PDB file of C-alpha atoms and ligand atoms in Angstrom:
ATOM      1  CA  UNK X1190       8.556  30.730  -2.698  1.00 96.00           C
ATOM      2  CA  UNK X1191       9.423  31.425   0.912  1.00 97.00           C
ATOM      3  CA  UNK X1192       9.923  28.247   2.664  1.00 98.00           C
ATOM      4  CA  UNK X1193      10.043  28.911   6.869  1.00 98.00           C
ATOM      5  CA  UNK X1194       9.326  26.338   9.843  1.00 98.00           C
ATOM      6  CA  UNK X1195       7.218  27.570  12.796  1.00 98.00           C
ATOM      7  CA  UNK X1196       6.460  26.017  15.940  1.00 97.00           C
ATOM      8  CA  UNK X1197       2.825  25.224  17.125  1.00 98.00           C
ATOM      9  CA  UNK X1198      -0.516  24.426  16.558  1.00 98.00           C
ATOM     10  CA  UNK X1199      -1.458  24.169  12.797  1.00 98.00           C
ATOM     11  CA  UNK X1200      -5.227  24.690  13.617  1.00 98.00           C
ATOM     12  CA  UNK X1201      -4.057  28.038  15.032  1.00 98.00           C
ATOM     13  CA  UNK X1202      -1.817  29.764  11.478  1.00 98.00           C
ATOM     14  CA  UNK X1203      -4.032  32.047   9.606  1.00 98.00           C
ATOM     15  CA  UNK X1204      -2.784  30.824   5.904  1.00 98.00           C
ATOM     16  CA  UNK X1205      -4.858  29.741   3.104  1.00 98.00           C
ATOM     17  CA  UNK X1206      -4.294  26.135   3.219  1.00 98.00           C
ATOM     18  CA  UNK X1207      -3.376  23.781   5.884  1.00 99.00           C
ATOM     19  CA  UNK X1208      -2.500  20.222   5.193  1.00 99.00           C
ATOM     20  CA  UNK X1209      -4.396  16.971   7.260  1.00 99.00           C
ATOM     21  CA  UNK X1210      -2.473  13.893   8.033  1.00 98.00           C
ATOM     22  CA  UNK X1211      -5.705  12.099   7.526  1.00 98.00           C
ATOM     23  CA  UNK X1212      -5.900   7.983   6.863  1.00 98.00           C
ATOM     24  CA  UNK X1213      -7.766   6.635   4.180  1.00 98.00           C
ATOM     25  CA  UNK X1214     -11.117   6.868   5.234  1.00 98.00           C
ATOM     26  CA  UNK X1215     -11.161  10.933   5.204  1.00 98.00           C
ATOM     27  CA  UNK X1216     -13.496  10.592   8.613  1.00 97.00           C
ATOM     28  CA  UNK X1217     -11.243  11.851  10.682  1.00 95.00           C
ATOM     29  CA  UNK X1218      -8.995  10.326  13.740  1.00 96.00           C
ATOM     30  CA  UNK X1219      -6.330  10.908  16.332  1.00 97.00           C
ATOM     31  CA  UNK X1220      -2.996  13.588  16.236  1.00 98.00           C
ATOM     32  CA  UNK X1221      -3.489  16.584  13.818  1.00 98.00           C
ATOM     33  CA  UNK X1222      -6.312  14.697  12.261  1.00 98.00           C
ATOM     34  CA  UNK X1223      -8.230  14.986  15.167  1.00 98.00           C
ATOM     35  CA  UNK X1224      -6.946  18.502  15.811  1.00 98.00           C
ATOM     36  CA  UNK X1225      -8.222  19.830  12.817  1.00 98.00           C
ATOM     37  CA  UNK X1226     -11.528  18.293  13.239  1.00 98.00           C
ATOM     38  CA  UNK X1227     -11.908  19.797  16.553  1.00 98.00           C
ATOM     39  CA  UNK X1228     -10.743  23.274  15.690  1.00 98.00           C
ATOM     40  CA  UNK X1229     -12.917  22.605  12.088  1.00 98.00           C
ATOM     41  CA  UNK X1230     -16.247  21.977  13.761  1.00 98.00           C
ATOM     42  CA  UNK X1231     -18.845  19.446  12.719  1.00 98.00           C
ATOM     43  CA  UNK X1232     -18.743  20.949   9.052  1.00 98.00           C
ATOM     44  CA  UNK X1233     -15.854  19.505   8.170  1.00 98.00           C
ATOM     45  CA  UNK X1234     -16.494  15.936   9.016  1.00 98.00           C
ATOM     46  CA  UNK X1235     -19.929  16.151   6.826  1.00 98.00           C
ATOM     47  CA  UNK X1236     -17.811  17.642   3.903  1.00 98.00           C
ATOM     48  CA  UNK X1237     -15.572  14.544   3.946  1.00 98.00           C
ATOM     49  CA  UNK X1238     -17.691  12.180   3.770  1.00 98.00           C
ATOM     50  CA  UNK X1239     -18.724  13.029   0.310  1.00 98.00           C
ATOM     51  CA  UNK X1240     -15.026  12.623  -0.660  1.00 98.00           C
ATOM     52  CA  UNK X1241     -15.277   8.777  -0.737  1.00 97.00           C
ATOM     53  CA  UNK X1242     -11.767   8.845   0.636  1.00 98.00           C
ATOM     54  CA  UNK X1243      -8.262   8.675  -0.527  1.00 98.00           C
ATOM     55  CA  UNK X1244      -5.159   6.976  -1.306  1.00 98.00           C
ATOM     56  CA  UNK X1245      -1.830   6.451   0.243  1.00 98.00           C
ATOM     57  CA  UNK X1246      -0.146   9.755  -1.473  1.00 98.00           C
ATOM     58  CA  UNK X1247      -2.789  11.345  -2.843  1.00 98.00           C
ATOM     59  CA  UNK X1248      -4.795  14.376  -1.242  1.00 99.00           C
ATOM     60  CA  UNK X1249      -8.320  16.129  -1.434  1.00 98.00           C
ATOM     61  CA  UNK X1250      -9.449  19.243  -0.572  1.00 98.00           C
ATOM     62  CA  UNK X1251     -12.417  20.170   1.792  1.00 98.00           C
ATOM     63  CA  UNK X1252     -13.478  23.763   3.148  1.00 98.00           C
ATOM     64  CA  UNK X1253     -11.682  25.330   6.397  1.00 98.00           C
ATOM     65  CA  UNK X1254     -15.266  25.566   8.317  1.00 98.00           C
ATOM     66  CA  UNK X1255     -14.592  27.339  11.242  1.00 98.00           C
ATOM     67  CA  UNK X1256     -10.693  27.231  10.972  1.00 98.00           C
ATOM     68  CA  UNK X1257      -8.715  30.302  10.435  1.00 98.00           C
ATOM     69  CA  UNK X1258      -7.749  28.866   7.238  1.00 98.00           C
ATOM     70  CA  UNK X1259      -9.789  28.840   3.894  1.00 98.00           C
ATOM     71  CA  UNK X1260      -9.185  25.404   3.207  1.00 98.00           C
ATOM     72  CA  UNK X1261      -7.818  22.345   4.281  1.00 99.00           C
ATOM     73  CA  UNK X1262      -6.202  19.754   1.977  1.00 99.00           C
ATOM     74  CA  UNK X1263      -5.882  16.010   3.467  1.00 98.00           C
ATOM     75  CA  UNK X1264      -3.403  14.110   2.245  1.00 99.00           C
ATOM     76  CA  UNK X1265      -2.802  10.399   3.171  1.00 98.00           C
ATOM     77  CA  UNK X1266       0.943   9.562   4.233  1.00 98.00           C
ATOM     78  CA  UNK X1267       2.092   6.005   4.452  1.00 98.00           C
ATOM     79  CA  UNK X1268       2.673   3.597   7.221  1.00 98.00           C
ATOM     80  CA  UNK X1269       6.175   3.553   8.040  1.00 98.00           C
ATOM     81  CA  UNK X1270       7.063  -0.498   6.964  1.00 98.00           C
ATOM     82  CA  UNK X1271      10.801  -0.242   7.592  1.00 98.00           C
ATOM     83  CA  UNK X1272      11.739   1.277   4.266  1.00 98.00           C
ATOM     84  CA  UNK X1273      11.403  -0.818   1.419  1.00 98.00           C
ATOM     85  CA  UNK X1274       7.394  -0.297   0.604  1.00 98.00           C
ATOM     86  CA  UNK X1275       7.358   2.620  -1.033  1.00 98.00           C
ATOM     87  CA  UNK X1276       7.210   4.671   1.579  1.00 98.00           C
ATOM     88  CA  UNK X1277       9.631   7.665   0.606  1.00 98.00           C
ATOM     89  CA  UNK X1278       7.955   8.225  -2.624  1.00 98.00           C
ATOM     90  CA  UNK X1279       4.537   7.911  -1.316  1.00 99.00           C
ATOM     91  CA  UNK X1280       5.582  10.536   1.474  1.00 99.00           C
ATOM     92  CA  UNK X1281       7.144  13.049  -1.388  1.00 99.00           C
ATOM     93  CA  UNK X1282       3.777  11.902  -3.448  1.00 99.00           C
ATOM     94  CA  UNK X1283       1.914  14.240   0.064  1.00 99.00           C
ATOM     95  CA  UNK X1284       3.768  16.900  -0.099  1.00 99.00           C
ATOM     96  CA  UNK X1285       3.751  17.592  -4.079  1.00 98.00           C
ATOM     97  CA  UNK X1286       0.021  16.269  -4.457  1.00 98.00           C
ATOM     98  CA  UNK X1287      -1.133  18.845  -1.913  1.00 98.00           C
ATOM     99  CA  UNK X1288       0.671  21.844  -3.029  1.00 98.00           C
ATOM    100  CA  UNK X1289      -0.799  21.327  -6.596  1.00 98.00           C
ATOM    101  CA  UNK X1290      -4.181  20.626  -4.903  1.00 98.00           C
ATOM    102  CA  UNK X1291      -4.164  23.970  -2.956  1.00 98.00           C
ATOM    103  CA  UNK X1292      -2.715  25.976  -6.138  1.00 98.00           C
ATOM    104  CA  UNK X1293      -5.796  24.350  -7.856  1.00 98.00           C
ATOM    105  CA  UNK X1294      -7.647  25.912  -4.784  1.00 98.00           C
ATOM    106  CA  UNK X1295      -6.271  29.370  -5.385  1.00 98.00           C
ATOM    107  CA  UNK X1296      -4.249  29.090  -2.662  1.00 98.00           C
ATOM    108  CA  UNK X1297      -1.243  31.370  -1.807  1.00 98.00           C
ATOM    109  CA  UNK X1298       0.031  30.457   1.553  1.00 98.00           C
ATOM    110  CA  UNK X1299       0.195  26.597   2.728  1.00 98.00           C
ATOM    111  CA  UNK X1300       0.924  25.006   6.255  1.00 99.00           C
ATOM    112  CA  UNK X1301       1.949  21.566   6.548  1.00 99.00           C
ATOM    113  CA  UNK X1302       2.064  19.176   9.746  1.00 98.00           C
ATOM    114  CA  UNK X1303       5.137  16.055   9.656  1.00 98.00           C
ATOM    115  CA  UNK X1304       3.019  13.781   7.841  1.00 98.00           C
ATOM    116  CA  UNK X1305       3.271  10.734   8.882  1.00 98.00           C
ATOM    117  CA  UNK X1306       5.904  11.184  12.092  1.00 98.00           C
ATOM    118  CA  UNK X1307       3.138  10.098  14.396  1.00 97.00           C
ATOM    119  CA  UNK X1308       0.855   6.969  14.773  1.00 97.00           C
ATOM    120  CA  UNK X1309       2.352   5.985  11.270  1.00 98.00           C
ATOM    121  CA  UNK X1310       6.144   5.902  12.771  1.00 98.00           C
ATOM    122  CA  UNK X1311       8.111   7.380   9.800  1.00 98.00           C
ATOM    123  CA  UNK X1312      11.401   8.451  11.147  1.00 98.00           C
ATOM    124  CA  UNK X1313      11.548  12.024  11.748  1.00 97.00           C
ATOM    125  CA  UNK X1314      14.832  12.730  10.319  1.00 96.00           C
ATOM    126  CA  UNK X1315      14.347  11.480   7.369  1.00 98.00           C
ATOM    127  CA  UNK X1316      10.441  12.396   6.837  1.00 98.00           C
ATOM    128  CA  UNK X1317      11.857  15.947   7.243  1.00 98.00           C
ATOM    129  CA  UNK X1318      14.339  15.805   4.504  1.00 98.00           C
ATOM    130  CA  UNK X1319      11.866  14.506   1.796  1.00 98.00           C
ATOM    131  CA  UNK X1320       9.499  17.449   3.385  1.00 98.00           C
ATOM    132  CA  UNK X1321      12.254  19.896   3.035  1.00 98.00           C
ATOM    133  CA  UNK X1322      13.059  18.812  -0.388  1.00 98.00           C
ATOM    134  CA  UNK X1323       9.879  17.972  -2.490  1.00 98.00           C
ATOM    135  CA  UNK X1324       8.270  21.531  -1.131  1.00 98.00           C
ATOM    136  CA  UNK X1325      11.479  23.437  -2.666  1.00 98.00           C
ATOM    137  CA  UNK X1326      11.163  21.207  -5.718  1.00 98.00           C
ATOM    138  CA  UNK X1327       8.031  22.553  -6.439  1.00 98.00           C
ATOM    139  CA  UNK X1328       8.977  25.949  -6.207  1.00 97.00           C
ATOM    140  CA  UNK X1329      11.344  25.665  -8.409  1.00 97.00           C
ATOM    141  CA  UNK X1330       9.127  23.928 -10.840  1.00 97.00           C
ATOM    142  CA  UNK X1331       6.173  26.122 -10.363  1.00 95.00           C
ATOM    143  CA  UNK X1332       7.558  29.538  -9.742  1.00 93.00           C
ATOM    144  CA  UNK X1333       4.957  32.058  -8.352  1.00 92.00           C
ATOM    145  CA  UNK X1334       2.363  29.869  -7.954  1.00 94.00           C
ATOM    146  CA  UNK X1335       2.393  29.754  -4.010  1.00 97.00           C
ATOM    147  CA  UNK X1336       3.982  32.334  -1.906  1.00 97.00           C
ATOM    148  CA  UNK X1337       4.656  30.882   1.456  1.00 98.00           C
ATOM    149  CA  UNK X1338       5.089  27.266   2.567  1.00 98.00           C
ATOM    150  CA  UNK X1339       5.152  26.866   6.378  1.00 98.00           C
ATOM    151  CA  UNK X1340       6.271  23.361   8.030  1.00 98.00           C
ATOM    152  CA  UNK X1341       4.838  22.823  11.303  1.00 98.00           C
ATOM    153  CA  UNK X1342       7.471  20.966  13.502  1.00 98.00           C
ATOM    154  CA  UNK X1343       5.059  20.425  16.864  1.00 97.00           C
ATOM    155  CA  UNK X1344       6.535  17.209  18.890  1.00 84.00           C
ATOM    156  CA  UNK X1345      10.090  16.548  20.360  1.00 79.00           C
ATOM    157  CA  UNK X1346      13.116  18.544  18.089  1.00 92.00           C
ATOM    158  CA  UNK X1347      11.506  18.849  14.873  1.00 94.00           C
ATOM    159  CA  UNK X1348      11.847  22.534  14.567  1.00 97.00           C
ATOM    160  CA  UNK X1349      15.867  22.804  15.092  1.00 96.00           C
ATOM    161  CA  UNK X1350      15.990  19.881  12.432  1.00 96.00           C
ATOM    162  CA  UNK X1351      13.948  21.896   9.893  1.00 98.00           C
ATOM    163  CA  UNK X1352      15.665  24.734  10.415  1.00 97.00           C
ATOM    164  CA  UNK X1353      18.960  23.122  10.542  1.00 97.00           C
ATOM    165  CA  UNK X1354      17.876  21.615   6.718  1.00 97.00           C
ATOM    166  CA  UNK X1355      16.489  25.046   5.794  1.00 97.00           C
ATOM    167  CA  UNK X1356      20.145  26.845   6.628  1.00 96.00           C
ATOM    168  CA  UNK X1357      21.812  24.221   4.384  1.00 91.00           C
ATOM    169  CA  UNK X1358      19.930  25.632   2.269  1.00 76.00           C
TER     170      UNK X1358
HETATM  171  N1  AR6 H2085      -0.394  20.794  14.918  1.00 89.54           N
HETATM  172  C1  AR6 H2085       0.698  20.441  14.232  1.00 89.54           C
HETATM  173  N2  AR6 H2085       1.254  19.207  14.262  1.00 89.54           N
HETATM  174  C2  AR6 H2085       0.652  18.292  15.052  1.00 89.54           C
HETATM  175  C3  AR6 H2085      -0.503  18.572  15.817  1.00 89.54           C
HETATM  176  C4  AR6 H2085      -1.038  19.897  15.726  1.00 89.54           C
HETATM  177  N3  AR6 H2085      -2.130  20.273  16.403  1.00 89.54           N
HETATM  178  N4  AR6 H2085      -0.851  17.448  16.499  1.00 89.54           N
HETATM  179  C5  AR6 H2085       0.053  16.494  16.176  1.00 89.54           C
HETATM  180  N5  AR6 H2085       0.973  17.008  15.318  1.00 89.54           N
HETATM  181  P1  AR6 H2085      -0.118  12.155  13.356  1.00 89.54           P
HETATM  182  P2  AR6 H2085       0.398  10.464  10.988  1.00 89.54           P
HETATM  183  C6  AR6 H2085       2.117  16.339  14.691  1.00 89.54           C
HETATM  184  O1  AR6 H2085      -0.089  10.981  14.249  1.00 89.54           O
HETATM  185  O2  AR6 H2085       1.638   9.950  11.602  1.00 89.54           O
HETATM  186  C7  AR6 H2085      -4.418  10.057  12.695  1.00 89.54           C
HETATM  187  O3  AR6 H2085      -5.202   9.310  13.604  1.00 89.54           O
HETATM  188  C8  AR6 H2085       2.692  15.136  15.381  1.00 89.54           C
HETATM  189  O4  AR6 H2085       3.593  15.520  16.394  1.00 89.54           O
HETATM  190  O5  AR6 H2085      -1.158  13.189  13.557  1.00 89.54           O
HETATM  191  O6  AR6 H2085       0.407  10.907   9.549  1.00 89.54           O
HETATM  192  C9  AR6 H2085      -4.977   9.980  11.279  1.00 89.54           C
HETATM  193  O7  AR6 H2085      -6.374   9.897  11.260  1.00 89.54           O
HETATM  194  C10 AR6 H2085       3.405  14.441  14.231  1.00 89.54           C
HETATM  195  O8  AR6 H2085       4.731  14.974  14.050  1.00 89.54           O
HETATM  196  O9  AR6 H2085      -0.277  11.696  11.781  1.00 89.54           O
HETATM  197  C11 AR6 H2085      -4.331   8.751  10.726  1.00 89.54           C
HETATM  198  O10 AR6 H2085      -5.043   7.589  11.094  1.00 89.54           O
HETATM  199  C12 AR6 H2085       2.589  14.822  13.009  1.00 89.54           C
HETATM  200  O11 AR6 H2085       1.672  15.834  13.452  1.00 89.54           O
HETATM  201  C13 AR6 H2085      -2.980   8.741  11.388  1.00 89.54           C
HETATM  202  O12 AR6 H2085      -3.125   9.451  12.609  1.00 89.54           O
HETATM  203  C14 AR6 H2085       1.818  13.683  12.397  1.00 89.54           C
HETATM  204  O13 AR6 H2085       1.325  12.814  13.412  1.00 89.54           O
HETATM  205  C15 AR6 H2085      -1.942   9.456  10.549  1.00 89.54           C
HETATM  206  O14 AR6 H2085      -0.682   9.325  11.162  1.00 89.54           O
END
C-alpha cells in the first residue's frame, strides 16, 4: 500500500473513497463535514438520512453524488476529553473501520481528512501518529486490498508533520 500526504481540499482528489469527519447524527455540519456536503450536493444529505447514524469509531458508507469520488465513507471521531476517555482507540477505531468499509466498497484508492483535529480538539500531533500508524497497520494486515491511502493535512503544519512521520518510516 502506498501511503503519501497531500495538501488541500479533500472534496477536490479524484480517488475512490474519501473519508467524512461527520458527528453522530450523519446530517451533516461544519469543517470537512460541511465541505463535503457542499461539494456532494443535496444527494448526499438525503442518502444519510437513511443511515440512522453512527457511533463514536465506527463509519458508514454513502455514494460520492456529485463529488469526484465514488464514495464517501463517514466515520465518527471522538471528542477530544483530555486523554483518558477512550479517545486514542476510538480515533484508531476511524481510521481501521473506514478502510475495511471502503475495501467492502470495492475501493482502491482512499483519502482521509485529520479526523477529529478540528471542532473536536484532538491534538494534532498526536492524532497524526495514530493516523500514520493504524493506516500502515492495515496494510500490513490486508496486503493488496487498497492501493493508495492519501492523508489530507489542510490547516496550520499538518503536512510537514505527516511527512516528517512518513520519512521515519
Ligand atoms: N479538506 C480537508 N481537510 C479539511 C477541510 C477540507 N475541505 N476542511 C477542514 N479540514 P473538523 P472534527 C480539516 O472540524 O474535528 C463537523 O461540524 C480541518 O483543518 O472538520 O472531526 C462535524 O459535523 C481539521 O484538521 O472535524 C462534526 O460535528 C480536520 O479537517 C465535527 O465537525 C477535521 O476538522 C467533527 O469534528
Amino acid at each position: 500500500m502506498i501511503l503519501r500526504a497531500w495538501q488541500g481540499d479533500i472534496t477536490m482528489l479524484a480517488v475512490d473513497a474519501i473519508v467524512n469527519a461527520a458527528n453522530e447524527a450523519l446530517l451533516g455540519g461544519g469543517g470537512v463535514d460541511g465541505a463535503i456536503h457542499l461539494a456532494a450536493g443535496p444527494g448526499l444529505l438525503d442518502e444519510c438520512r437513511g443511515l440512522g447514524g453512527c457511533d463514536t469509531g465506527e463509519a458508514k458508507p454513502t455514494g460520492g453524488h456529485d463529488l469526484l469520488a465514488h464514495w464517501v465513507v463517514h466515520t465518527v471521531g471522538p471528542v477530544w476529553r483530555g486523554g483518558g476517555h477512550g479517545e486514542a482507540v476510538l480515533l484508531g477505531s476511524c481510521y481501521r473501520r473506514s478502510l475495511e468499509v471502503a475495501v467492502g466498497l470495492g475501493a482502491r484508492s482512499v483519502a482521509f481528512p485529520a479526523i477529529s483535529t478540528g471542532v473536536y480538539g484532538y491534538p494534532r500531533e498526536a492524532a497524526a501518529r495514530i493516523a500514520v500508524d493504524t493506516v500502515r497497520a492495515f496494510g500490513h494486515d490486508h496486503p493488496g486490498d487498497i492501493y493508495e491511502v492519501t492523508l489530507v493535512a489542510f490547516a496550520g503544519d499538518d503536512l510537514a508533520r505527516y511527512e516528517e512521520l512518513l520519512a521515519a518510516g
